[in-house]
């Protein structure tokens, strides 16, 4: 039987063993989904802490409960740091980070290192699917040549797929299973294998004609968000100057049943995707002599937001004849978005940094971070200050940086001396409560 037919059969009857490389925000839920759908799953990570936690049936993300991990482990899910075990799997799905370098160029070294690590153990008849977000051309220019050099023929004895991840951690409305999945292959045979790989776990597969289409579609999704958030952040500044409530404006505009999608302003962009991914395209576009002006402009507007918020904090303190210098300021929420324990690129943290530089005594409260996490660019020796109607009066100003549902907003607005809200929780501005 051909390698392709054999592999598709195993994927469809769920006897295939699925390997997931990189057990982070994307890889862990995907591993759980394959396990829940009845596949045998073997996870790989270079961080030994993750296989250790999984072996104990324990989660390491707040939004994924222990019992989901435990059920999967009981059903056969295991994880390892031993990449020689790649030999045991039929499919390898790569979910490793794709960050930017200091100079804002793509850093795909996690992906290429993974390929180099697994190549000695790859077998004819396996499929590799890359899910990490990346620029158009990565699969064909970086992955395929490495696999061909190892002696494989794409679409014949080996299969290469690109299928961008659309995970939205903490979003209760959509799960890995219900988010439609774009799938592409290096060849037609690869696409057929890719479709079989995801068919058993995802409700709707969206096949596209090339890996570059799939790579660019993911970037378009995230650029669309970055640009629209940039636009609404600019609108917020205009509305603020005009004394108009931007949230009421958006709510009114959103009643239009066609041609308008509401986006909401905030303190800036955060997370692993929206502030980073657009620059993957910017970099690649330069190779073709094209400037991505919308991306650059949105980046400029969005990255100026923390400083604008600090300006509003300064105005709020001015109104009671205080200054940032010497004030005690509590930042509520350090995660990059509500109800998650992910602090990557969080604008709240940048606001804390700017306030400290200006001489404020800054503390934070965030139920998802009892202790301030270690970050690449920031290192604050702080613990969750907690939040109650008495201690909140110790601060000159309270800044809502991330609007976790766990905060008691009535208490915050009633009891704090001054509040600056960057997330639209405030209904009416008054002499103590300000929008930013
Ligand atoms: N987090 C999201 O919401 C999200 C959504 C869509 C797409 N993505 C994309 O998915 C990819 C993964 O993102 P993430 O948020 O899961 O990252 P993450 O940092 O949470 O997890 C990545 C995991 O990969 C591991 N790792 C790093 N190098 C490795 C290697 N060489 N071999 C094996 N494991 C390795 C890390 O230890 C970590 O556990 C990125 O390209 C990201 O842009 C993320």
GROMACS .gro file of C-alpha atoms and ligand atoms in nm:
model
  480
    1UNK     CA    1   0.000   0.000   0.000
    2UNK     CA    2   0.124   0.353  -0.066
    3UNK     CA    3   0.255   0.557   0.226
    4UNK     CA    4  -0.019   0.811   0.166
    5UNK     CA    5  -0.307   0.560   0.169
    6UNK     CA    6  -0.168   0.382   0.471
    7UNK     CA    7  -0.124   0.706   0.668
    8UNK     CA    8  -0.469   0.843   0.574
    9UNK     CA    9  -0.630   0.515   0.682
   10UNK     CA   10  -0.455   0.525   1.020
   11UNK     CA   11  -0.552   0.889   1.071
   12UNK     CA   12  -0.915   0.826   0.982
   13UNK     CA   13  -0.956   0.513   1.192
   14UNK     CA   14  -0.768   0.685   1.477
   15UNK     CA   15  -0.500   0.419   1.511
   16UNK     CA   16  -0.240   0.683   1.421
   17UNK     CA   17  -0.018   0.807   1.705
   18UNK     CA   18  -0.015   1.187   1.719
   19UNK     CA   19   0.300   1.369   1.835
   20UNK     CA   20   0.266   1.731   1.947
   21UNK     CA   21   0.587   1.934   1.971
   22UNK     CA   22   0.564   2.237   2.202
   23UNK     CA   23   0.309   2.194   2.481
   24UNK     CA   24   0.225   2.560   2.543
   25UNK     CA   25  -0.093   2.762   2.503
   26UNK     CA   26  -0.149   2.604   2.160
   27UNK     CA   27   0.004   2.258   2.195
   28UNK     CA   28  -0.154   2.148   2.524
   29UNK     CA   29  -0.519   2.208   2.425
   30UNK     CA   30  -0.449   2.044   2.089
   31UNK     CA   31  -0.299   1.737   2.261
   32UNK     CA   32  -0.605   1.717   2.487
   33UNK     CA   33  -0.839   1.746   2.189
   34UNK     CA   34  -0.668   1.459   2.004
   35UNK     CA   35  -0.680   1.250   2.318
   36UNK     CA   36  -1.050   1.327   2.374
   37UNK     CA   37  -1.121   1.229   2.012
   38UNK     CA   38  -0.968   0.885   2.077
   39UNK     CA   39  -0.612   0.916   1.946
   40UNK     CA   40  -0.301   0.804   2.129
   41UNK     CA   41  -0.100   1.123   2.187
   42UNK     CA   42   0.267   1.175   2.270
   43UNK     CA   43   0.374   1.530   2.358
   44UNK     CA   44   0.726   1.669   2.324
   45UNK     CA   45   0.876   1.975   2.490
   46UNK     CA   46   1.225   2.100   2.570
   47UNK     CA   47   1.095   2.229   2.904
   48UNK     CA   48   1.097   1.923   3.135
   49UNK     CA   49   0.843   2.088   3.367
   50UNK     CA   50   0.563   2.032   3.115
   51UNK     CA   51   0.594   1.651   3.073
   52UNK     CA   52   0.637   1.630   3.452
   53UNK     CA   53   0.311   1.815   3.518
   54UNK     CA   54   0.127   1.612   3.255
   55UNK     CA   55   0.251   1.286   3.407
   56UNK     CA   56   0.095   1.400   3.735
   57UNK     CA   57  -0.233   1.470   3.553
   58UNK     CA   58  -0.193   1.839   3.631
   59UNK     CA   59  -0.252   2.151   3.425
   60UNK     CA   60  -0.015   2.448   3.408
   61UNK     CA   61  -0.267   2.692   3.260
   62UNK     CA   62  -0.540   2.852   3.463
   63UNK     CA   63  -0.798   2.822   3.180
   64UNK     CA   64  -0.742   2.444   3.142
   65UNK     CA   65  -0.872   2.239   3.436
   66UNK     CA   66  -0.670   1.957   3.598
   67UNK     CA   67  -0.940   1.700   3.529
   68UNK     CA   68  -0.911   1.752   3.150
   69UNK     CA   69  -0.542   1.669   3.172
   70UNK     CA   70  -0.600   1.379   3.409
   71UNK     CA   71  -0.870   1.227   3.186
   72UNK     CA   72  -0.637   1.251   2.886
   73UNK     CA   73  -0.349   1.093   3.082
   74UNK     CA   74  -0.579   0.809   3.191
   75UNK     CA   75  -0.665   0.764   2.822
   76UNK     CA   76  -0.296   0.734   2.728
   77UNK     CA   77  -0.164   1.089   2.683
   78UNK     CA   78   0.201   1.114   2.782
   79UNK     CA   79   0.478   1.365   2.720
   80UNK     CA   80   0.855   1.357   2.704
   81UNK     CA   81   1.171   1.558   2.643
   82UNK     CA   82   1.321   1.260   2.458
   83UNK     CA   83   1.298   1.342   2.087
   84UNK     CA   84   1.423   0.996   1.986
   85UNK     CA   85   1.064   0.890   2.050
   86UNK     CA   86   0.961   1.076   1.732
   87UNK     CA   87   1.013   0.735   1.574
   88UNK     CA   88   0.693   0.616   1.752
   89UNK     CA   89   0.449   0.865   1.598
   90UNK     CA   90   0.265   0.886   1.267
   91UNK     CA   91   0.202   1.259   1.276
   92UNK     CA   92   0.408   1.542   1.425
   93UNK     CA   93   0.234   1.874   1.488
   94UNK     CA   94   0.471   2.162   1.562
   95UNK     CA   95   0.343   2.434   1.799
   96UNK     CA   96   0.665   2.610   1.905
   97UNK     CA   97   0.705   2.987   1.951
   98UNK     CA   98   0.769   3.226   1.664
   99UNK     CA   99   0.875   3.553   1.833
  100UNK     CA  100   1.052   3.860   1.697
  101UNK     CA  101   1.421   3.934   1.742
  102UNK     CA  102   1.530   4.258   1.910
  103UNK     CA  103   1.535   4.431   1.570
  104UNK     CA  104   1.174   4.318   1.501
  105UNK     CA  105   1.277   4.055   1.247
  106UNK     CA  106   1.113   3.709   1.259
  107UNK     CA  107   1.284   3.456   1.482
  108UNK     CA  108   1.192   3.117   1.337
  109UNK     CA  109   1.483   2.944   1.508
  110UNK     CA  110   1.245   2.747   1.735
  111UNK     CA  111   1.086   2.596   1.424
  112UNK     CA  112   1.411   2.524   1.240
  113UNK     CA  113   1.572   2.386   1.558
  114UNK     CA  114   1.275   2.154   1.600
  115UNK     CA  115   1.311   2.025   1.244
  116UNK     CA  116   1.681   1.971   1.295
  117UNK     CA  117   1.624   1.791   1.624
  118UNK     CA  118   1.362   1.551   1.486
  119UNK     CA  119   1.512   1.483   1.141
  120UNK     CA  120   1.740   1.197   1.252
  121UNK     CA  121   1.436   1.010   1.388
  122UNK     CA  122   1.186   1.073   1.107
  123UNK     CA  123   1.043   0.773   0.923
  124UNK     CA  124   0.891   0.728   0.576
  125UNK     CA  125   0.514   0.752   0.595
  126UNK     CA  126   0.501   1.027   0.861
  127UNK     CA  127   0.345   1.371   0.832
  128UNK     CA  128   0.471   1.696   0.983
  129UNK     CA  129   0.225   1.979   1.028
  130UNK     CA  130   0.349   2.324   1.127
  131UNK     CA  131   0.096   2.531   1.323
  132UNK     CA  132   0.318   2.816   1.445
  133UNK     CA  133   0.234   3.153   1.295
  134UNK     CA  134   0.491   3.257   1.035
  135UNK     CA  135   0.555   3.448   0.712
  136UNK     CA  136   0.448   3.318   0.368
  137UNK     CA  137   0.716   3.090   0.232
  138UNK     CA  138   0.840   2.938   0.561
  139UNK     CA  139   0.709   2.588   0.489
  140UNK     CA  140   0.844   2.573   0.134
  141UNK     CA  141   1.169   2.764   0.190
  142UNK     CA  142   1.274   2.648   0.537
  143UNK     CA  143   1.105   2.315   0.615
  144UNK     CA  144   1.073   2.136   0.283
  145UNK     CA  145   1.441   2.167   0.177
  146UNK     CA  146   1.556   2.037   0.517
  147UNK     CA  147   1.329   1.732   0.485
  148UNK     CA  148   1.429   1.671   0.125
  149UNK     CA  149   1.794   1.691   0.223
  150UNK     CA  150   1.725   1.415   0.474
  151UNK     CA  151   1.621   1.198   0.177
  152UNK     CA  152   1.241   1.225   0.180
  153UNK     CA  153   1.021   1.294  -0.122
  154UNK     CA  154   0.734   1.524  -0.034
  155UNK     CA  155   0.394   1.381  -0.115
  156UNK     CA  156   0.539   1.037  -0.178
  157UNK     CA  157   0.714   0.893   0.130
  158UNK     CA  158   0.672   1.200   0.353
  159UNK     CA  159   0.403   1.462   0.396
  160UNK     CA  160   0.435   1.829   0.488
  161UNK     CA  161   0.141   2.040   0.600
  162UNK     CA  162   0.091   2.396   0.721
  163UNK     CA  163  -0.221   2.462   0.929
  164UNK     CA  164  -0.225   2.784   1.131
  165UNK     CA  165  -0.345   2.769   1.490
  166UNK     CA  166  -0.640   2.990   1.588
  167UNK     CA  167  -0.651   2.915   1.960
  168UNK     CA  168  -0.803   3.193   2.171
  169UNK     CA  169  -0.715   3.106   2.533
  170UNK     CA  170  -0.993   3.182   2.778
  171UNK     CA  171  -1.263   3.214   2.508
  172UNK     CA  172  -1.546   2.995   2.635
  173UNK     CA  173  -1.750   3.034   2.315
  174UNK     CA  174  -1.510   2.853   2.084
  175UNK     CA  175  -1.299   2.543   2.142
  176UNK     CA  176  -1.023   2.376   1.944
  177UNK     CA  177  -1.292   2.151   1.795
  178UNK     CA  178  -1.534   2.425   1.687
  179UNK     CA  179  -1.288   2.675   1.538
  180UNK     CA  180  -1.269   2.600   1.162
  181UNK     CA  181  -0.915   2.505   1.057
  182UNK     CA  182  -0.731   2.620   0.746
  183UNK     CA  183  -0.519   2.334   0.610
  184UNK     CA  184  -0.261   2.335   0.331
  185UNK     CA  185   0.000   2.097   0.197
  186UNK     CA  186   0.331   2.111   0.015
  187UNK     CA  187   0.175   1.889  -0.255
  188UNK     CA  188  -0.178   1.766  -0.328
  189UNK     CA  189  -0.100   1.439  -0.152
  190UNK     CA  190   0.024   1.634   0.149
  191UNK     CA  191  -0.302   1.831   0.158
  192UNK     CA  192  -0.504   1.508   0.152
  193UNK     CA  193  -0.301   1.377   0.447
  194UNK     CA  194  -0.338   1.711   0.628
  195UNK     CA  195  -0.716   1.702   0.588
  196UNK     CA  196  -0.725   1.348   0.730
  197UNK     CA  197  -0.502   1.460   1.018
  198UNK     CA  198  -0.752   1.722   1.134
  199UNK     CA  199  -1.081   1.571   1.018
  200UNK     CA  200  -1.122   1.354   1.326
  201UNK     CA  201  -1.075   1.640   1.574
  202UNK     CA  202  -1.200   1.961   1.409
  203UNK     CA  203  -1.559   2.015   1.293
  204UNK     CA  204  -1.475   2.215   0.980
  205UNK     CA  205  -1.161   2.186   0.768
  206UNK     CA  206  -1.087   2.467   0.521
  207UNK     CA  207  -0.848   2.331   0.258
  208UNK     CA  208  -0.649   2.592   0.062
  209UNK     CA  209  -0.434   2.554  -0.245
  210UNK     CA  210  -0.087   2.627  -0.106
  211UNK     CA  211   0.107   2.661   0.217
  212UNK     CA  212   0.174   3.028   0.136
  213UNK     CA  213  -0.202   3.098   0.121
  214UNK     CA  214  -0.246   2.937   0.464
  215UNK     CA  215   0.055   3.119   0.610
  216UNK     CA  216  -0.065   3.455   0.481
  217UNK     CA  217  -0.428   3.396   0.584
  218UNK     CA  218  -0.319   3.367   0.946
  219UNK     CA  219  -0.120   3.690   0.917
  220UNK     CA  220  -0.416   3.866   0.753
  221UNK     CA  221  -0.639   3.766   1.047
  222UNK     CA  222  -0.397   3.912   1.300
  223UNK     CA  223  -0.309   4.219   1.093
  224UNK     CA  224  -0.681   4.287   1.053
  225UNK     CA  225  -0.710   4.293   1.432
  226UNK     CA  226  -0.397   4.503   1.488
  227UNK     CA  227  -0.505   4.764   1.230
  228UNK     CA  228  -0.863   4.787   1.355
  229UNK     CA  229  -0.752   4.812   1.717
  230UNK     CA  230  -0.511   5.087   1.607
  231UNK     CA  231  -0.799   5.266   1.435
  232UNK     CA  232  -1.027   5.248   1.737
  233UNK     CA  233  -0.746   5.358   1.969
  234UNK     CA  234  -0.701   5.665   1.751
  235UNK     CA  235  -1.078   5.723   1.758
  236UNK     CA  236  -1.062   5.699   2.137
  237UNK     CA  237  -0.810   5.984   2.154
  238UNK     CA  238  -1.023   6.200   1.924
  239UNK     CA  239  -1.339   6.119   2.122
  240UNK     CA  240  -1.161   6.197   2.448
  241UNK     CA  241  -1.055   6.541   2.323
  242UNK     CA  242  -1.413   6.606   2.211
  243UNK     CA  243  -1.561   6.489   2.541
  244UNK     CA  244  -1.742   6.199   2.372
  245UNK     CA  245  -1.782   5.850   2.524
  246UNK     CA  246  -1.615   5.622   2.269
  247UNK     CA  247  -1.788   5.311   2.409
  248UNK     CA  248  -2.132   5.460   2.346
  249UNK     CA  249  -2.018   5.551   1.994
  250UNK     CA  250  -1.906   5.192   1.927
  251UNK     CA  251  -2.228   5.046   2.072
  252UNK     CA  252  -2.432   5.273   1.846
  253UNK     CA  253  -2.227   5.194   1.534
  254UNK     CA  254  -2.245   4.821   1.611
  255UNK     CA  255  -2.623   4.823   1.566
  256UNK     CA  256  -2.559   4.845   1.189
  257UNK     CA  257  -2.637   4.492   1.076
  258UNK     CA  258  -2.382   4.490   0.792
  259UNK     CA  259  -2.043   4.639   0.704
  260UNK     CA  260  -1.929   4.722   1.057
  261UNK     CA  261  -1.737   4.510   1.308
  262UNK     CA  262  -1.688   4.652   1.658
  263UNK     CA  263  -1.335   4.670   1.799
  264UNK     CA  264  -1.260   4.813   2.139
  265UNK     CA  265  -0.986   5.049   2.250
  266UNK     CA  266  -0.748   4.967   2.532
  267UNK     CA  267  -0.410   5.040   2.690
  268UNK     CA  268  -0.219   4.891   2.394
  269UNK     CA  269  -0.163   4.552   2.236
  270UNK     CA  270  -0.055   4.244   2.427
  271UNK     CA  271  -0.013   3.872   2.392
  272UNK     CA  272   0.201   3.652   2.176
  273UNK     CA  273   0.020   3.721   1.848
  274UNK     CA  274  -0.123   4.063   1.764
  275UNK     CA  275   0.177   4.281   1.857
  276UNK     CA  276   0.422   4.042   1.689
  277UNK     CA  277   0.279   3.856   1.391
  278UNK     CA  278   0.214   4.158   1.163
  279UNK     CA  279   0.588   4.227   1.156
  280UNK     CA  280   0.647   3.883   1.007
  281UNK     CA  281   0.475   4.011   0.695
  282UNK     CA  282   0.649   4.349   0.709
  283UNK     CA  283   0.985   4.173   0.704
  284UNK     CA  284   0.896   3.937   0.420
  285UNK     CA  285   0.731   4.215   0.217
  286UNK     CA  286   1.062   4.406   0.217
  287UNK     CA  287   1.214   4.118   0.019
  288UNK     CA  288   0.962   4.209  -0.254
  289UNK     CA  289   1.029   4.585  -0.225
  290UNK     CA  290   0.694   4.656  -0.059
  291UNK     CA  291   0.632   4.868   0.252
  292UNK     CA  292   0.345   4.759   0.478
  293UNK     CA  293   0.230   5.105   0.581
  294UNK     CA  294  -0.096   5.006   0.755
  295UNK     CA  295   0.096   4.761   0.974
  296UNK     CA  296   0.359   5.018   1.067
  297UNK     CA  297   0.098   5.285   1.143
  298UNK     CA  298  -0.113   5.051   1.356
  299UNK     CA  299   0.204   4.948   1.541
  300UNK     CA  300   0.288   5.314   1.601
  301UNK     CA  301  -0.060   5.402   1.732
  302UNK     CA  302  -0.096   5.092   1.946
  303UNK     CA  303   0.250   5.107   2.098
  304UNK     CA  304   0.193   5.473   2.194
  305UNK     CA  305  -0.112   5.374   2.404
  306UNK     CA  306   0.064   5.301   2.735
  307UNK     CA  307   0.223   5.648   2.728
  308UNK     CA  308  -0.115   5.804   2.650
  309UNK     CA  309  -0.267   5.619   2.947
  310UNK     CA  310   0.014   5.745   3.171
  311UNK     CA  311  -0.072   6.097   3.052
  312UNK     CA  312  -0.435   6.041   3.161
  313UNK     CA  313  -0.315   5.913   3.501
  314UNK     CA  314  -0.110   6.230   3.534
  315UNK     CA  315  -0.418   6.443   3.449
  316UNK     CA  316  -0.629   6.252   3.704
  317UNK     CA  317  -0.369   6.312   3.977
  318UNK     CA  318  -0.337   6.677   3.870
  319UNK     CA  319  -0.709   6.719   3.935
  320UNK     CA  320  -0.642   6.657   4.305
  321UNK     CA  321  -0.315   6.855   4.303
  322UNK     CA  322  -0.092   6.547   4.304
  323UNK     CA  323   0.168   6.422   4.061
  324UNK     CA  324   0.279   6.078   3.948
  325UNK     CA  325   0.609   6.136   4.125
  326UNK     CA  326   0.562   6.009   4.481
  327UNK     CA  327   0.205   5.882   4.435
  328UNK     CA  328   0.099   5.532   4.533
  329UNK     CA  329  -0.061   5.373   4.230
  330UNK     CA  330  -0.232   5.034   4.209
  331UNK     CA  331  -0.257   4.870   3.867
  332UNK     CA  332  -0.545   4.622   3.846
  333UNK     CA  333  -0.473   4.336   3.608
  334UNK     CA  334  -0.132   4.263   3.462
  335UNK     CA  335  -0.239   3.988   3.215
  336UNK     CA  336  -0.254   4.108   2.854
  337UNK     CA  337  -0.626   4.038   2.836
  338UNK     CA  338  -0.903   3.953   3.075
  339UNK     CA  339  -0.950   3.619   3.251
  340UNK     CA  340  -0.618   3.467   3.141
  341UNK     CA  341  -0.288   3.406   3.320
  342UNK     CA  342  -0.074   3.522   3.028
  343UNK     CA  343   0.139   3.832   3.075
  344UNK     CA  344   0.331   3.829   2.746
  345UNK     CA  345   0.373   4.178   2.596
  346UNK     CA  346   0.113   4.307   2.843
  347UNK     CA  347   0.057   4.683   2.816
  348UNK     CA  348  -0.030   4.697   3.190
  349UNK     CA  349   0.329   4.606   3.265
  350UNK     CA  350   0.463   4.872   3.030
  351UNK     CA  351   0.237   5.123   3.210
  352UNK     CA  352   0.379   5.008   3.546
  353UNK     CA  353   0.731   5.055   3.412
  354UNK     CA  354   0.659   5.406   3.284
  355UNK     CA  355   0.494   5.503   3.614
  356UNK     CA  356   0.795   5.377   3.810
  357UNK     CA  357   1.031   5.571   3.585
  358UNK     CA  358   0.830   5.884   3.668
  359UNK     CA  359   0.873   5.820   4.040
  360UNK     CA  360   0.543   5.652   4.133
  361UNK     CA  361   0.526   5.379   4.398
  362UNK     CA  362   0.353   5.114   4.190
  363UNK     CA  363   0.182   4.797   4.307
  364UNK     CA  364  -0.047   4.556   4.128
  365UNK     CA  365  -0.338   4.327   4.197
  366UNK     CA  366  -0.418   4.034   3.972
  367UNK     CA  367  -0.586   3.715   4.093
  368UNK     CA  368  -0.402   3.519   3.821
  369UNK     CA  369  -0.057   3.626   3.945
  370UNK     CA  370   0.002   3.591   4.322
  371UNK     CA  371   0.364   3.684   4.248
  372UNK     CA  372   0.489   3.910   3.969
  373UNK     CA  373   0.613   3.673   3.696
  374UNK     CA  374   0.963   3.686   3.552
  375UNK     CA  375   0.954   3.863   3.217
  376UNK     CA  376   1.214   3.918   2.951
  377UNK     CA  377   1.220   4.297   2.980
  378UNK     CA  378   1.076   4.362   3.326
  379UNK     CA  379   1.168   4.234   3.667
  380UNK     CA  380   0.950   4.368   3.948
  381UNK     CA  381   0.991   4.223   4.294
  382UNK     CA  382   0.620   4.243   4.377
  383UNK     CA  383   0.335   4.028   4.506
  384UNK     CA  384  -0.038   4.064   4.442
  385UNK     CA  385  -0.138   4.352   4.670
  386UNK     CA  386  -0.491   4.213   4.705
  387UNK     CA  387  -0.802   4.425   4.679
  388UNK     CA  388  -1.059   4.524   4.939
  389UNK     CA  389  -1.261   4.831   5.020
  390UNK     CA  390  -1.018   4.939   5.293
  391UNK     CA  391  -0.681   4.877   5.133
  392UNK     CA  392  -0.794   5.041   4.809
  393UNK     CA  393  -0.807   5.373   4.995
  394UNK     CA  394  -0.432   5.352   5.056
  395UNK     CA  395  -0.367   5.436   4.691
  396UNK     CA  396  -0.370   5.780   4.533
  397UNK     CA  397  -0.489   5.625   4.209
  398UNK     CA  398  -0.616   5.288   4.086
  399UNK     CA  399  -0.564   5.202   3.719
  400UNK     CA  400  -0.780   4.935   3.554
  401UNK     CA  401  -0.525   4.782   3.317
  402UNK     CA  402  -0.696   4.446   3.252
  403UNK     CA  403  -1.064   4.398   3.323
  404UNK     CA  404  -1.071   4.049   3.476
  405UNK     CA  405  -1.428   3.950   3.565
  406UNK     CA  406  -1.305   3.855   3.914
  407UNK     CA  407  -1.259   4.220   4.019
  408UNK     CA  408  -1.536   4.392   4.212
  409UNK     CA  409  -1.578   4.702   3.994
  410UNK     CA  410  -1.856   4.858   4.203
  411UNK     CA  411  -1.620   4.854   4.499
  412UNK     CA  412  -1.336   4.998   4.289
  413UNK     CA  413  -1.546   5.285   4.154
  414UNK     CA  414  -1.710   5.352   4.492
  415UNK     CA  415  -1.412   5.330   4.724
  416UNK     CA  416  -1.094   5.433   4.538
  417UNK     CA  417  -0.979   5.794   4.566
  418UNK     CA  418  -0.917   5.810   4.192
  419UNK     CA  419  -0.976   5.553   3.915
  420UNK     CA  420  -0.837   5.552   3.561
  421UNK     CA  421  -1.012   5.290   3.347
  422UNK     CA  422  -0.844   5.176   3.024
  423UNK     CA  423  -1.101   4.903   2.947
  424UNK     CA  424  -1.442   5.065   2.930
  425UNK     CA  425  -1.577   4.929   3.260
  426UNK     CA  426  -1.671   5.280   3.372
  427UNK     CA  427  -2.027   5.385   3.286
  428UNK     CA  428  -2.010   5.758   3.371
  429UNK     CA  429  -1.700   5.972   3.416
  430UNK     CA  430  -1.705   6.189   3.729
  431UNK     CA  431  -1.457   6.393   3.932
  432UNK     CA  432  -1.294   6.069   4.066
  433UNK     CA  433  -1.330   5.825   3.777
  434UNK     CA  434  -1.168   5.879   3.437
  435UNK     CA  435  -1.159   5.693   3.108
  436UNK     CA  436  -0.823   5.640   2.938
  437LIG     N1  437  -0.112   3.159   2.234
  437LIG     C1  438  -0.204   3.176   2.141
  437LIG     O1  439  -0.315   3.216   2.172
  437LIG     C2  440  -0.176   3.148   1.994
  437LIG     C3  441  -0.283   3.153   1.905
  437LIG     C4  442  -0.260   3.125   1.771
  437LIG     C5  443  -0.132   3.095   1.727
  437LIG     N2  444  -0.028   3.093   1.815
  437LIG     C6  445   0.104   3.058   1.761
  437LIG     O2  446   0.135   2.926   1.804
  437LIG     C7  447   0.275   2.913   1.828
  437LIG     C8  448   0.298   2.864   1.970
  437LIG     O3  449   0.250   2.962   2.060
  437LIG     P1  450   0.218   2.931   2.212
  437LIG     O4  451   0.140   3.047   2.260
  437LIG     O5  452   0.163   2.795   2.229
  437LIG     O6  453   0.365   2.936   2.273
  437LIG     P2  454   0.410   2.889   2.419
  437LIG     O7  455   0.532   2.967   2.452
  437LIG     O8  456   0.294   2.890   2.513
  437LIG     O9  457   0.449   2.736   2.401
  437LIG     C9  458   0.552   2.694   2.321
  437LIG    C10  459   0.609   2.566   2.382
  437LIG    O10  460   0.709   2.519   2.294
  437LIG    C11  461   0.818   2.472   2.372
  437LIG     N3  462   0.937   2.471   2.287
  437LIG    C12  463   1.015   2.573   2.249
  437LIG     N4  464   1.111   2.530   2.166
  437LIG    C13  465   1.091   2.398   2.149
  437LIG    C14  466   1.157   2.298   2.075
  437LIG     N5  467   1.264   2.326   1.999
  437LIG     N6  468   1.111   2.172   2.083
  437LIG    C15  469   1.004   2.144   2.160
  437LIG     N7  470   0.936   2.233   2.232
  437LIG    C16  471   0.979   2.359   2.227
  437LIG    C17  472   0.824   2.566   2.488
  437LIG    O11  473   0.892   2.508   2.598
  437LIG    C18  474   0.675   2.586   2.518
  437LIG    O12  475   0.625   2.488   2.606
  437LIG    C19  476   0.334   3.050   1.797
  437LIG    O13  477   0.377   3.052   1.665
  437LIG    C20  478   0.217   3.143   1.815
  437LIG    O14  479   0.231   3.260   1.737
  437LIG    C21  480  -0.047   3.118   1.948
   0.00000   0.00000   0.00000
